[in-house]
Amino acid sequence: MTESQNKTHFGFQEVDEQAKQGLVGNVFRAVADNYDVMNDAMSMGVHRAWKWFAVAQSGVSAGDSVLDLAAGSGDLSLKFANKVGPDGMVIVTDINAAMLAQGRKRLTDAGIAGNVDYCLVNAEKLPFEDNQFDCISISFGLRNVTHKDQALAEMRRCLKPGGRAIILEFSQPTNSTFRKFYDAYSFNVIPKLGELISDDRDSYQYLVESIRQHPPQEELKQMMLDAGFDRVRYHNLTGGIVALHMGYKY
């Protein structure tokens, strides 16, 4: 099978691998303007607590260098920039120009300058040197990457020895009863919210489907180990709706 014939998933659809990046790009161009409003609506604001927890667990401190992949509207980047201070650096990245513009706007409006830079980046092919960053984060973005193993390997390559990767992503609820409630909410409510708030049901239908295609907790942990990370662990948040995975480079 040639590369052009390789298949992957786009939500519940099967598509050519080469087509997925463009399809995902279309989704995030469509949702960029209402991204934060929809995050609050879908999670009832709980996404803010998930992100604060991720930053607290990252161990980032003054003077550190941080690479924030799939930074979206920049809420983690803003928190990291405040933590690293004027002697540190945060590289704010996204593969989608519309989302990166949202992140730049958030940080600029917050008065963040001097210790941040912005870059359009494909997580599978990072344009950075080996051993460059103290911490690399990706928040609610890994599930959209076609070759997750490549992205994980690139994250490890760009970390300094002793550096840590943090991956905040939707996962699988651990309680079967809660999972049924979550599935009902996801498939029946979230696309409807997308339709009402953003006039875009299809993008949020993709969101729900992409979550179900993402590797669950133990599988993602093993993928990080296979990529060469050490001391890999994860924390389930809100019953496993979201998981924070962490791994170190030694």
Coordinates of C-alpha atoms in Angstrom, one line a residue:
M1 CA 0.0 0.0 0.0
T2 CA 1.4 3.4 -1.0
E3 CA 1.5 6.4 1.3
S4 CA -1.3 8.0 -0.7
Q5 CA -3.5 5.0 -0.1
N6 CA -3.0 4.8 3.6
K7 CA -6.1 5.4 5.6
T8 CA -6.8 7.1 8.9
H9 CA -9.9 8.3 10.8
F10 CA -11.5 11.7 10.7
G11 CA -14.0 11.3 13.4
F12 CA -15.9 8.2 12.4
Q13 CA -15.0 8.6 8.7
E14 CA -12.2 6.8 7.1
V15 CA -10.1 9.1 4.9
D16 CA -6.8 9.2 3.2
E17 CA -4.0 10.1 5.6
Q18 CA -2.9 13.0 3.3
A19 CA -6.4 14.5 3.5
K20 CA -6.8 14.5 7.3
Q21 CA -4.7 17.6 8.0
G22 CA -6.7 19.7 5.6
L23 CA -10.0 18.4 7.0
V24 CA -9.0 19.1 10.6
G25 CA -7.8 22.5 9.5
N26 CA -11.2 23.3 8.1
V27 CA -12.8 22.4 11.4
F28 CA -10.6 24.7 13.4
R29 CA -10.9 27.6 11.0
A30 CA -14.6 27.3 11.4
V31 CA -14.6 27.3 15.2
A32 CA -11.8 29.7 15.9
D33 CA -13.9 32.8 16.6
N34 CA -16.2 31.0 19.1
Y35 CA -13.6 28.5 20.5
D36 CA -13.5 29.8 24.0
V37 CA -17.2 30.4 24.3
M38 CA -17.9 26.8 23.2
N39 CA -15.2 25.4 25.6
D40 CA -17.0 27.0 28.5
A41 CA -20.4 25.9 27.2
M42 CA -19.4 22.3 26.5
S43 CA -17.5 21.7 29.8
M44 CA -19.6 24.1 31.9
G45 CA -16.4 25.9 32.6
V46 CA -14.5 22.8 34.0
H47 CA -11.9 23.0 31.2
R48 CA -10.4 25.9 33.1
A49 CA -9.7 23.7 36.2
W50 CA -8.2 21.0 33.9
K51 CA -5.8 23.4 32.4
W52 CA -4.8 25.0 35.8
F53 CA -4.0 21.4 37.0
A54 CA -1.9 20.7 34.0
V55 CA 0.2 23.8 34.4
A56 CA 0.6 23.1 38.2
Q57 CA 1.8 19.6 37.4
S58 CA 4.2 20.7 34.7
G59 CA 6.8 21.9 37.2
V60 CA 7.5 25.0 35.0
S61 CA 9.3 27.7 36.9
A62 CA 11.1 31.0 36.3
G63 CA 13.6 31.0 33.5
D64 CA 12.3 27.8 31.8
S65 CA 11.7 27.3 28.1
V66 CA 8.3 25.9 27.1
L67 CA 6.9 24.7 23.8
D68 CA 3.1 24.8 23.7
L69 CA 1.9 22.7 20.8
A70 CA -1.6 23.1 19.4
A71 CA -1.9 26.1 21.7
G72 CA -5.2 27.1 20.3
S73 CA -6.5 30.3 21.9
G74 CA -3.5 30.4 24.2
D75 CA -4.9 29.8 27.6
L76 CA -2.1 27.5 28.7
S77 CA 0.5 29.6 26.9
L78 CA -0.6 32.6 29.0
K79 CA -0.2 30.6 32.2
F80 CA 3.2 29.4 31.2
A81 CA 4.3 32.9 30.2
N82 CA 3.5 34.1 33.7
K83 CA 5.3 31.2 35.3
V84 CA 8.6 31.5 33.3
G85 CA 8.8 35.2 33.8
P86 CA 11.0 37.6 31.8
D87 CA 14.0 35.3 31.8
G88 CA 12.1 32.4 30.3
M89 CA 10.5 31.8 26.9
V90 CA 7.2 30.3 25.7
I91 CA 6.9 29.3 22.0
V92 CA 3.2 29.5 21.2
T93 CA 2.4 27.2 18.2
D94 CA -0.5 25.8 16.2
I95 CA -0.8 24.2 12.8
N96 CA -3.8 26.4 12.1
A97 CA -3.2 30.1 11.4
A98 CA -6.7 31.1 12.6
M99 CA -6.2 29.5 15.9
L100 CA -2.7 30.9 16.3
A101 CA -4.1 34.3 15.7
Q102 CA -6.6 33.8 18.5
G103 CA -3.7 32.8 20.8
R104 CA -1.7 35.8 19.9
K105 CA -4.7 38.1 20.5
R106 CA -5.2 36.6 24.0
L107 CA -1.6 37.0 25.1
T108 CA -1.3 40.5 23.6
D109 CA -4.5 41.6 25.3
A110 CA -3.1 40.3 28.6
G111 CA 0.1 42.4 28.1
I112 CA 2.3 39.4 27.5
A113 CA 5.3 40.3 25.3
G114 CA 9.1 39.8 25.3
N115 CA 9.0 36.2 26.6
V116 CA 6.8 34.7 24.0
D117 CA 7.1 33.9 20.3
Y118 CA 4.6 32.5 17.8
C119 CA 5.1 29.8 15.1
L120 CA 3.0 27.8 12.7
V121 CA 4.0 24.2 13.5
N122 CA 3.1 20.7 12.5
A123 CA 3.6 18.6 15.7
E124 CA 4.8 15.7 13.6
K125 CA 7.8 17.7 12.2
L126 CA 9.0 20.2 14.8
P127 CA 11.3 22.9 13.4
F128 CA 13.4 23.0 16.6
E129 CA 16.8 21.8 17.7
D130 CA 17.3 18.7 19.8
N131 CA 17.4 19.2 23.6
Q132 CA 15.9 22.7 23.5
F133 CA 12.9 22.8 25.9
D134 CA 12.4 22.3 29.6
C135 CA 8.7 21.4 29.0
I136 CA 6.6 20.6 26.0
S137 CA 2.8 20.7 26.3
I138 CA -0.1 19.7 24.0
S139 CA -3.6 20.4 25.2
F140 CA -6.6 18.9 23.4
G141 CA -4.6 18.6 20.2
L142 CA -2.9 15.2 20.1
R143 CA -6.2 13.5 19.0
N144 CA -6.1 15.6 15.8
V145 CA -2.6 14.5 14.9
T146 CA -2.5 11.9 12.1
H147 CA 0.7 10.1 13.2
K148 CA 0.7 10.4 17.0
D149 CA 3.8 8.3 17.4
Q150 CA 5.8 10.7 15.3
A151 CA 4.5 13.7 17.3
L152 CA 5.5 11.9 20.6
A153 CA 9.0 11.1 19.2
E154 CA 9.4 14.7 18.1
M155 CA 8.4 16.0 21.5
R156 CA 11.0 13.8 23.2
R157 CA 13.7 14.8 20.7
C158 CA 13.2 18.5 21.4
L159 CA 13.1 18.1 25.2
K160 CA 16.3 18.7 27.3
P161 CA 17.5 15.8 29.3
G162 CA 15.3 15.9 32.4
G163 CA 12.6 17.8 30.6
R164 CA 9.0 16.7 30.7
A165 CA 6.1 16.4 28.3
I166 CA 2.5 17.0 29.4
I167 CA -0.4 15.9 27.3
L168 CA -3.9 17.0 28.4
E169 CA -6.5 15.3 26.3
F170 CA -10.0 13.9 26.3
S171 CA -10.0 10.2 27.4
Q172 CA -12.3 7.4 28.5
P173 CA -14.5 7.7 31.7
T174 CA -13.6 4.9 34.1
N175 CA -17.1 4.2 35.4
S176 CA -19.5 2.4 33.0
T177 CA -22.6 4.2 34.3
F178 CA -20.9 7.6 34.1
R179 CA -19.7 6.7 30.6
K180 CA -23.2 6.1 29.4
F181 CA -24.3 9.5 30.7
Y182 CA -21.2 11.1 29.1
D183 CA -21.9 9.5 25.7
A184 CA -25.5 10.7 25.8
Y185 CA -24.4 14.2 26.6
S186 CA -21.6 14.2 24.0
F187 CA -23.6 12.9 21.0
N188 CA -26.9 14.7 21.8
V189 CA -25.9 18.0 23.5
I190 CA -22.5 19.1 22.2
P191 CA -23.4 19.1 18.4
K192 CA -26.6 21.0 19.3
L193 CA -24.6 23.6 21.3
G194 CA -22.3 24.0 18.2
E195 CA -25.3 24.6 16.1
L196 CA -26.9 27.1 18.5
I197 CA -23.7 29.1 19.4
S198 CA -21.5 28.7 16.3
D199 CA -24.1 27.8 13.6
D200 CA -21.8 24.8 13.1
R201 CA -23.1 21.4 14.1
D202 CA -20.7 19.4 11.9
S203 CA -17.5 20.7 13.5
Y204 CA -18.7 19.7 17.0
Q205 CA -19.9 16.3 15.7
Y206 CA -16.3 15.8 14.6
L207 CA -15.1 16.8 18.0
V208 CA -17.3 14.2 19.7
E209 CA -16.3 11.5 17.3
S210 CA -12.5 12.3 17.4
I211 CA -12.6 11.8 21.2
R212 CA -13.8 8.3 20.7
Q213 CA -11.0 7.5 18.3
H214 CA -8.3 8.8 20.6
P215 CA -6.2 6.1 22.5
P216 CA -7.5 5.6 26.0
Q217 CA -5.4 6.1 29.1
E218 CA -3.3 3.0 29.2
E219 CA -2.8 2.9 25.5
L220 CA -1.5 6.4 25.3
K221 CA 0.8 5.7 28.3
Q222 CA 2.3 2.8 26.3
M223 CA 2.7 5.0 23.3
M224 CA 4.7 7.4 25.3
L225 CA 6.9 4.6 26.7
D226 CA 7.4 3.3 23.2
A227 CA 8.5 6.8 22.1
G228 CA 11.2 6.7 24.8
F229 CA 9.7 8.6 27.6
D230 CA 10.5 7.6 31.2
R231 CA 8.4 7.7 34.4
V232 CA 5.2 8.0 32.4
R233 CA 2.1 8.5 34.5
Y234 CA -1.4 9.9 34.1
H235 CA -4.1 11.5 36.2
N236 CA -7.8 11.0 35.4
L237 CA -9.8 14.2 35.7
T238 CA -13.6 14.4 36.1
G239 CA -13.9 10.7 36.1
G240 CA -11.7 10.1 33.2
I241 CA -13.4 12.5 30.7
V242 CA -10.0 14.0 30.5
A243 CA -6.6 12.6 31.4
L244 CA -3.3 14.4 32.0
H245 CA -0.3 12.3 30.8
M246 CA 3.2 13.1 31.8
G247 CA 6.6 11.7 30.8
Y248 CA 10.3 12.6 31.2
K249 CA 13.3 12.5 29.0
Y250 CA 16.5 11.0 30.5

